[in-house]
Each structure stands twice: as C-alpha cells, then as structure tokens.
PDB file of C-alpha atoms and ligand atoms in Angstrom:
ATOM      1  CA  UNK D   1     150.512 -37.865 -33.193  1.00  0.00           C
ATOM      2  CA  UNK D   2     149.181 -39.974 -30.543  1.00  0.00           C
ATOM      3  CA  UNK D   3     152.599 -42.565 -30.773  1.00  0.00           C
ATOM      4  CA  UNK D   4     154.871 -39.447 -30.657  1.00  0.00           C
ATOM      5  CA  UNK D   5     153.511 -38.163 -27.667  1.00  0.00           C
ATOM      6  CA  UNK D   6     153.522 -41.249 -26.038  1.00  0.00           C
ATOM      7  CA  UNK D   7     157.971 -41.232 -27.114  1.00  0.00           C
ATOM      8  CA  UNK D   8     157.788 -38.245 -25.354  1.00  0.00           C
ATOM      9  CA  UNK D   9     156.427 -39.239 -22.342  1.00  0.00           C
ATOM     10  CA  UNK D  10     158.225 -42.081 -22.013  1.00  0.00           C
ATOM     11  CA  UNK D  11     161.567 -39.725 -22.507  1.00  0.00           C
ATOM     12  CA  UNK D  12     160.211 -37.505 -19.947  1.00  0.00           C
ATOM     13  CA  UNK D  13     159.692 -40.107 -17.271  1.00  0.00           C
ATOM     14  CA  UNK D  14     162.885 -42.010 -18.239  1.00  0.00           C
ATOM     15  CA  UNK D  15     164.744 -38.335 -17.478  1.00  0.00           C
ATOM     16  CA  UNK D  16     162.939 -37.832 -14.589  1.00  0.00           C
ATOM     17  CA  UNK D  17     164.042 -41.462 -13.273  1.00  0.00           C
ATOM     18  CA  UNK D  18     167.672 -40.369 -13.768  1.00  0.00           C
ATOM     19  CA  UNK D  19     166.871 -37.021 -11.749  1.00  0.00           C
ATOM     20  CA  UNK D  20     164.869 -38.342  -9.185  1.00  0.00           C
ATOM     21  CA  UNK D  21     167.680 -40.765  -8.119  1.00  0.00           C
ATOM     22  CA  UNK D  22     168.726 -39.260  -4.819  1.00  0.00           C
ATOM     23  CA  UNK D  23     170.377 -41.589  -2.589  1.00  0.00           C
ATOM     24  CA  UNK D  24     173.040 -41.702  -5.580  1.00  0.00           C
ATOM     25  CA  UNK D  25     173.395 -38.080  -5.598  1.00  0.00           C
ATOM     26  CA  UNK D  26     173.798 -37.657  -2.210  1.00  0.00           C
ATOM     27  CA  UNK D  27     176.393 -39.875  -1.953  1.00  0.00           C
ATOM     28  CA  UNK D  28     178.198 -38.491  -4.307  1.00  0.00           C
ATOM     29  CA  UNK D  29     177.997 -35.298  -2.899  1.00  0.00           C
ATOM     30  CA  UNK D  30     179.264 -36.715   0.518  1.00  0.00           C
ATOM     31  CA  UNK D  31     182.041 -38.888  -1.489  1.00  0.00           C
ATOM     32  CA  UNK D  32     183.741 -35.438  -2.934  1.00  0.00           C
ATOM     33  CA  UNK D  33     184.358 -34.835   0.820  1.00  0.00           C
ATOM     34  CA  UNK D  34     187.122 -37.667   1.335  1.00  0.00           C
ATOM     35  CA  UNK D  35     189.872 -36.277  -1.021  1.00  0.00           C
ATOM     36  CA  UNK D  36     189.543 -32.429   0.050  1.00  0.00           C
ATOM     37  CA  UNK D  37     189.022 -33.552   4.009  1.00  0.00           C
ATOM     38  CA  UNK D  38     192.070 -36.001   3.382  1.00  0.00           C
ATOM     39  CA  UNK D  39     194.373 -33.599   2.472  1.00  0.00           C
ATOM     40  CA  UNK D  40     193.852 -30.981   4.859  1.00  0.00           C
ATOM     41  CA  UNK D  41     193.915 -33.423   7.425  1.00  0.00           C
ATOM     42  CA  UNK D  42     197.768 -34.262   6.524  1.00  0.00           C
ATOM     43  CA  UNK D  43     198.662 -30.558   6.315  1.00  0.00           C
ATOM     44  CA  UNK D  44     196.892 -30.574   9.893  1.00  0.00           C
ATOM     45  CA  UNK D  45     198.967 -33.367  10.885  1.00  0.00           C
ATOM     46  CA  UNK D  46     202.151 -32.511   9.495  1.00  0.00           C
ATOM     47  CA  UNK D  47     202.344 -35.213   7.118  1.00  0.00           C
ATOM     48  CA  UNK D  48     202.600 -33.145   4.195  1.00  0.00           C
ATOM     49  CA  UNK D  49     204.062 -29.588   4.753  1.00  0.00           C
ATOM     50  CA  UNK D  50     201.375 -27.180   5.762  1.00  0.00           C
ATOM     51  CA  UNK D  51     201.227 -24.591   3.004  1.00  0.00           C
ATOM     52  CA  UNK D  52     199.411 -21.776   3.872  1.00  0.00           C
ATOM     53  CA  UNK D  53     197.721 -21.227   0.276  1.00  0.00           C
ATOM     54  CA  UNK D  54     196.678 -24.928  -0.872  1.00  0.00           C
ATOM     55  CA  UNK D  55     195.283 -24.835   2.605  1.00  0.00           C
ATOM     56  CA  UNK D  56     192.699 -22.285   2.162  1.00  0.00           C
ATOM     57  CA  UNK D  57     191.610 -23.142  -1.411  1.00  0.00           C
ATOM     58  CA  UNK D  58     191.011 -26.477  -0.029  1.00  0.00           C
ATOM     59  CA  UNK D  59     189.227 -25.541   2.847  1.00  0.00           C
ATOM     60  CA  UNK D  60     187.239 -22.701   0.608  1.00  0.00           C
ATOM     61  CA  UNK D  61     186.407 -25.942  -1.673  1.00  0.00           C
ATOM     62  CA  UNK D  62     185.091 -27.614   1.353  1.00  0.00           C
ATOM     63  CA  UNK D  63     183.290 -25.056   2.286  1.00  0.00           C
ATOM     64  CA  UNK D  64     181.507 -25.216  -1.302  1.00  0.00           C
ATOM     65  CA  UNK D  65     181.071 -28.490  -0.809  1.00  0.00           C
ATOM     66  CA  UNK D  66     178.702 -28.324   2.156  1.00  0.00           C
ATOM     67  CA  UNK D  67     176.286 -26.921   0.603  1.00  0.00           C
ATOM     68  CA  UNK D  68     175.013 -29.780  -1.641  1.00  0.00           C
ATOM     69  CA  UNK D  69     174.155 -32.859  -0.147  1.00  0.00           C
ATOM     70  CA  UNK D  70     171.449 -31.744   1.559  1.00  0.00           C
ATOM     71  CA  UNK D  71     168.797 -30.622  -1.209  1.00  0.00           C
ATOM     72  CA  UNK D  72     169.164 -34.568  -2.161  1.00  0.00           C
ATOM     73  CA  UNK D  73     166.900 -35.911   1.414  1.00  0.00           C
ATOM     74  CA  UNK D  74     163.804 -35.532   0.055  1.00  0.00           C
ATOM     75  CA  UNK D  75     160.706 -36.910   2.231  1.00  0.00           C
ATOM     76  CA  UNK D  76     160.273 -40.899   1.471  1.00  0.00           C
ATOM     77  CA  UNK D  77     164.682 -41.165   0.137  1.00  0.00           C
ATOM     78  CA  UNK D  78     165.124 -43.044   3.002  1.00  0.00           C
ATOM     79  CA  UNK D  79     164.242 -46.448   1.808  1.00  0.00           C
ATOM     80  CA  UNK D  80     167.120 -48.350  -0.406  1.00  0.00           C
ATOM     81  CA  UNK D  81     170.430 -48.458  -0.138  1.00  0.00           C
ATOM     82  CA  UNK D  82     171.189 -45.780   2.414  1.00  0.00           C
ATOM     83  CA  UNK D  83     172.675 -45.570   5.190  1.00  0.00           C
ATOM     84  CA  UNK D  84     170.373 -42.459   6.062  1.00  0.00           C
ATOM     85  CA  UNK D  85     169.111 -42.571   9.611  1.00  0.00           C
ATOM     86  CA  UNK D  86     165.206 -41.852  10.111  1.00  0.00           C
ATOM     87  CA  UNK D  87     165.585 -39.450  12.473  1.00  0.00           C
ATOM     88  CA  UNK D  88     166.766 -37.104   9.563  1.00  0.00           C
ATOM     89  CA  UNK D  89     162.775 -37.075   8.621  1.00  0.00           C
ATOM     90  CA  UNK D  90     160.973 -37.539  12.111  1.00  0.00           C
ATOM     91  CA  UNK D  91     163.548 -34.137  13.362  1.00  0.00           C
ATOM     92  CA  UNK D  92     163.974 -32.149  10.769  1.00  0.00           C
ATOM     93  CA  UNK D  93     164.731 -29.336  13.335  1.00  0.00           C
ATOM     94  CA  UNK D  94     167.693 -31.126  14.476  1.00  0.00           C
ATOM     95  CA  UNK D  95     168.754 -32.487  11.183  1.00  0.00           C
ATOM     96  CA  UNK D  96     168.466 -28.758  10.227  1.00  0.00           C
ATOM     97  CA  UNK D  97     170.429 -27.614  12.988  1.00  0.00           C
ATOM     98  CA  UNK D  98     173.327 -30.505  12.387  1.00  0.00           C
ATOM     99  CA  UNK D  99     173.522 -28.801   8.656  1.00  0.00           C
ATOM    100  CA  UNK D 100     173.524 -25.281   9.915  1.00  0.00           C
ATOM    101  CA  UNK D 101     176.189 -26.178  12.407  1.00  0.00           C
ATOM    102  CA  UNK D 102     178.454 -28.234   9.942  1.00  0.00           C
ATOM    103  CA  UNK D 103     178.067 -24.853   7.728  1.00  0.00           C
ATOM    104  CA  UNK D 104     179.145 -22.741  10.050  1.00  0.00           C
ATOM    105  CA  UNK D 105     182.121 -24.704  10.982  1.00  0.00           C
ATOM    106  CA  UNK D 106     183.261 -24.999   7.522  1.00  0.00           C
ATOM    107  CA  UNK D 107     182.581 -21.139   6.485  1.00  0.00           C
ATOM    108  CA  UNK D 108     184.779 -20.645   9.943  1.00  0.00           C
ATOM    109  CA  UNK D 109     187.590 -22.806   8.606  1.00  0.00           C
ATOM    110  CA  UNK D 110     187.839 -20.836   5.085  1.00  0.00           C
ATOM    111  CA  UNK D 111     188.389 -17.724   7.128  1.00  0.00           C
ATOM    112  CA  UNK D 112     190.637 -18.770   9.295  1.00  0.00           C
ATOM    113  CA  UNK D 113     192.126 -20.432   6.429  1.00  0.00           C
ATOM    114  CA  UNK D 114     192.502 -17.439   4.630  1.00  0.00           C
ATOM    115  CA  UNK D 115     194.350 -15.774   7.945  1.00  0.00           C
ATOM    116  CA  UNK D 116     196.748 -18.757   7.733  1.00  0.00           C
ATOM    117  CA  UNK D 117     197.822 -19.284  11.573  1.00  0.00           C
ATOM    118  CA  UNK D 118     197.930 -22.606  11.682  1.00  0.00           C
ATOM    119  CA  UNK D 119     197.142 -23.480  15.435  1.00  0.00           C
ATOM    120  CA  UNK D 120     193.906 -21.282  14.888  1.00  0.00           C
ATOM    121  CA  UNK D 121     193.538 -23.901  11.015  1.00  0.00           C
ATOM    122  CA  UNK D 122     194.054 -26.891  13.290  1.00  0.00           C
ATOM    123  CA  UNK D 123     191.127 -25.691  15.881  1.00  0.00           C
ATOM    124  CA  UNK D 124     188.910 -25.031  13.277  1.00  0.00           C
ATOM    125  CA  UNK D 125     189.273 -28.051  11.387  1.00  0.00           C
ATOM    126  CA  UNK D 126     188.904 -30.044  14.644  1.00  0.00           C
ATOM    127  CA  UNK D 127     185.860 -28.200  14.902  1.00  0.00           C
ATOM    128  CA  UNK D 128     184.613 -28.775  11.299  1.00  0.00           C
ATOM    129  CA  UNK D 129     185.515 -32.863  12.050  1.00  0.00           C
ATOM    130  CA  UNK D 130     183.265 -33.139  14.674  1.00  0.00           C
ATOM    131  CA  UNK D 131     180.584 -31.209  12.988  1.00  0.00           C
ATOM    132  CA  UNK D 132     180.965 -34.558  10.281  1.00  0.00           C
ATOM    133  CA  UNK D 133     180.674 -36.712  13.399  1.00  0.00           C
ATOM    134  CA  UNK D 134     178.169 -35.475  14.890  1.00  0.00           C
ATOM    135  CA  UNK D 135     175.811 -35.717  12.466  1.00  0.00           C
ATOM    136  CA  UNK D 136     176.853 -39.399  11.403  1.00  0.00           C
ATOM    137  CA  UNK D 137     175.848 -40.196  15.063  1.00  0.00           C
ATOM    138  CA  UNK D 138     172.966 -39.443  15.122  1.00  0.00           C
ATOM    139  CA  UNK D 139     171.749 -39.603  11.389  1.00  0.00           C
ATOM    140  CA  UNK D 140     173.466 -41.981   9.989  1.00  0.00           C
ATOM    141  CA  UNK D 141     173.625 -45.969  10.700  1.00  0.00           C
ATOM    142  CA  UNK D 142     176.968 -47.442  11.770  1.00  0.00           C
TER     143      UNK D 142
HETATM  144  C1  HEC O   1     174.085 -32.911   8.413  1.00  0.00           C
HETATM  145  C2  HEC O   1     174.580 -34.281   8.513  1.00  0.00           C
HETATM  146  C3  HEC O   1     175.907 -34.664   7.948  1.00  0.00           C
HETATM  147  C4  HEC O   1     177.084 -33.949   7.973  1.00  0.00           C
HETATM  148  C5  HEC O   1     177.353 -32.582   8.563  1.00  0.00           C
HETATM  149  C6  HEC O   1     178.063 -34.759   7.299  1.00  0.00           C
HETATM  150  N1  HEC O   1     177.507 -35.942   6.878  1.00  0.00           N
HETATM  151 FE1  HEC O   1     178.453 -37.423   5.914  1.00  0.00          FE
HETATM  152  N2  HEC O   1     176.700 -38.444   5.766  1.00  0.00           N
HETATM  153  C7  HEC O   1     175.501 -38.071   6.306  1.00  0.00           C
HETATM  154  C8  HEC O   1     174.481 -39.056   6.016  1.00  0.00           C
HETATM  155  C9  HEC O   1     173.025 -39.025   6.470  1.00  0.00           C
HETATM  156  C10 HEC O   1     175.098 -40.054   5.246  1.00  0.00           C
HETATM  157  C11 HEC O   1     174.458 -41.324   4.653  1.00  0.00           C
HETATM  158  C12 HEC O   1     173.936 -41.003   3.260  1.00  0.00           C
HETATM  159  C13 HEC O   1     173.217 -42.193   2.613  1.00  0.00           C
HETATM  160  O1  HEC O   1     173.711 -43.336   2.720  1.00  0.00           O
HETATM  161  O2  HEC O   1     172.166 -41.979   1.986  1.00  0.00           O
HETATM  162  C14 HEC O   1     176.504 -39.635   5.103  1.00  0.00           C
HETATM  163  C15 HEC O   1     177.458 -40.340   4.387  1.00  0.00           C
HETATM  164  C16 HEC O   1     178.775 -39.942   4.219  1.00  0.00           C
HETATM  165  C17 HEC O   1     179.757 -40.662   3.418  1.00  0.00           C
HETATM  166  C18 HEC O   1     179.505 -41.951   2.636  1.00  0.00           C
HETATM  167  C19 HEC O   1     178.985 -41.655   1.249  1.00  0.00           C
HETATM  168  C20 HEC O   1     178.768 -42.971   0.464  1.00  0.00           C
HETATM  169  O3  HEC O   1     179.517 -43.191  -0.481  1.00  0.00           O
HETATM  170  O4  HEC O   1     177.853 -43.740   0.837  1.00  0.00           O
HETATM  171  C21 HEC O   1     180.935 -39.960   3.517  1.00  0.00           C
HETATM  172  C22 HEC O   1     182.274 -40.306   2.875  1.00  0.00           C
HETATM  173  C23 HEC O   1     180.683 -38.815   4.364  1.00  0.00           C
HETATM  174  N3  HEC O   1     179.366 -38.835   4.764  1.00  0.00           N
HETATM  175  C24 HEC O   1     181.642 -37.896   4.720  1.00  0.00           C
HETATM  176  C25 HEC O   1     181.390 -36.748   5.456  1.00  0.00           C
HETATM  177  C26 HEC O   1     182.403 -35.775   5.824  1.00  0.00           C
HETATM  178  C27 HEC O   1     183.893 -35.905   5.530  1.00  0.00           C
HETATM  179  C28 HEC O   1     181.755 -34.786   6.490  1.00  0.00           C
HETATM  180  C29 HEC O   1     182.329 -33.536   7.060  1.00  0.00           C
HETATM  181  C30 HEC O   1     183.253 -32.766   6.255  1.00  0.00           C
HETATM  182  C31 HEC O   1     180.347 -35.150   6.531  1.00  0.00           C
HETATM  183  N4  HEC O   1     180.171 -36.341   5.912  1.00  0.00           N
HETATM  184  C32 HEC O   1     179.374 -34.380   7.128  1.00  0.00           C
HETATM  185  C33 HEC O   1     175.271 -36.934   7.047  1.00  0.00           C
HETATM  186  C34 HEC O   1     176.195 -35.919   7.262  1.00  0.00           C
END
C-alpha cells in the first residue's frame, strides 16, 4: 500500500513538472503568432493577393491567439531561459494594460477584417503591430 502510493506520488509530481513548465508554454503560445502574423502581413503588403476571406479567418485566428500566452507568467517564471522582462512582475498594471491593449487591437482587426476594406485592414493591422512592439519594449529583453 505504502509503495503504491508512493508510484503515485511520484506520477503526480512528474505530471505536475510537465504542467508547471511555463516559459515553454508561453513560448509556444507566442511562436503560433509568426505564421498567422506572416501571412497577413503579405496580403497587407501586396505580396500575395489580398483576399478578402483568408484575411479575416486569419486575423479572427489571431485574435484567438491573444488570448493565451498570458495565463503562462506566473509570479517567480521569470528566471531561466526567458527573455521575459521584470518589469512584467514589478507593473503588473502596465503589463496588464499592454495585454488589454494588444486585445483590443486584435478584436479591432477581426472586425474590420470581417468588413473587408482593405485601407481600413492595413490601419488596423498597423495598429495590432505596434501593440506586439510595444510590449516587447518594454517587457521583453532585446
Ligand atoms: C503583452 C505583451 C506582449 C505582446 C502584446 C506580444 N508579445 Fe511577443 N513576447 C512577449 C514576451 C514577454 C516575450 C518573451 C517570452 C519569454 O521568453 O519568456 C515574447 C516573445 C515573443 C516571441 C518569441 C517566442 C520564443 O520562441 O521565444 C515571438 C515570436 C513573439 N513574442 C511574437 C509576438 C507577436 C507577433 C505579437 C503580436 C501579434 C506579440 N508577440 C505580442 C510579450 C508580448
């Protein structure tokens, strides 16, 4: 009894190691940006034809998208390999704000998207760029 509960402790913590990882997760969270991001950026630019409806299931993936890095900064993730600023734990307000603003940007862009007029799509993904930028300056190192 006593050896079996000890195999299941061990399986607990050994699952909980794998959970509690969260400088992975967040990165790849922030990795699924590059492909969606990349794309719409070459509609935007007019490398690849701008098509009205690949547009705005992009840009509604992105918007699904920025929802879920940010559940994976807990308190004390900011030692390791990351590239996470401290800042994002000495002002949460403003890291809170830099998340609300990206958010609001990207929820913009899907509507606009949606609408399909594509100088109002290239404003708003400016705008949705810069949210990314933003935040990089001042949370995350160079
Ligand atoms: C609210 C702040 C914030 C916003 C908004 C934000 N990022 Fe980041 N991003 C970060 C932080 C912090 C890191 C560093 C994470 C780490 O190393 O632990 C990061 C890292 C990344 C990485 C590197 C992931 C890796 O493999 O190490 C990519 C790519 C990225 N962001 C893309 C984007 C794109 C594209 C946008 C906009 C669509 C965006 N980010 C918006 C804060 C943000």
């Amino acid at each position: 009894m006593k050896k079996m509960l000890l195999g299941m402790a061990a399986t607990l913590i050994a699952s909980q190691a794998i959970a509690a990882d969260p400088i992975s997760q967040r990165k790849d969270a922030l990795k699924q940006y590059k492909p969606v991001i990349g794309a719409m950026g070459k509609m935007v630019k007019g490398d690849t034809p701008y098509n009205k409806d690949e547009f705005a299931k992009l840009a509604s993936q992105l918007e699904a998208l920025s929802q879920k890095p940010w559940q994976y900064f807990p308190a004390g993730s900011g030692v390791g390999k990351t590239d996470a600023r401290p800042e994002i734990w000495s002002k949460p307000a403003d890291w809170q704000k830099a998340i609300d603003n990206h958010q609001a940007a990207t929820a913009n862009l899907k509507q606009v998207a949606q609408a399909g007029d594509l100088a109002a799509v290239k404003k708003a993904f400016a705008d949705t760029q810069q949210t990314c930028k933003a935040c990089h300056k001042d949370f995350r190192k160079d």
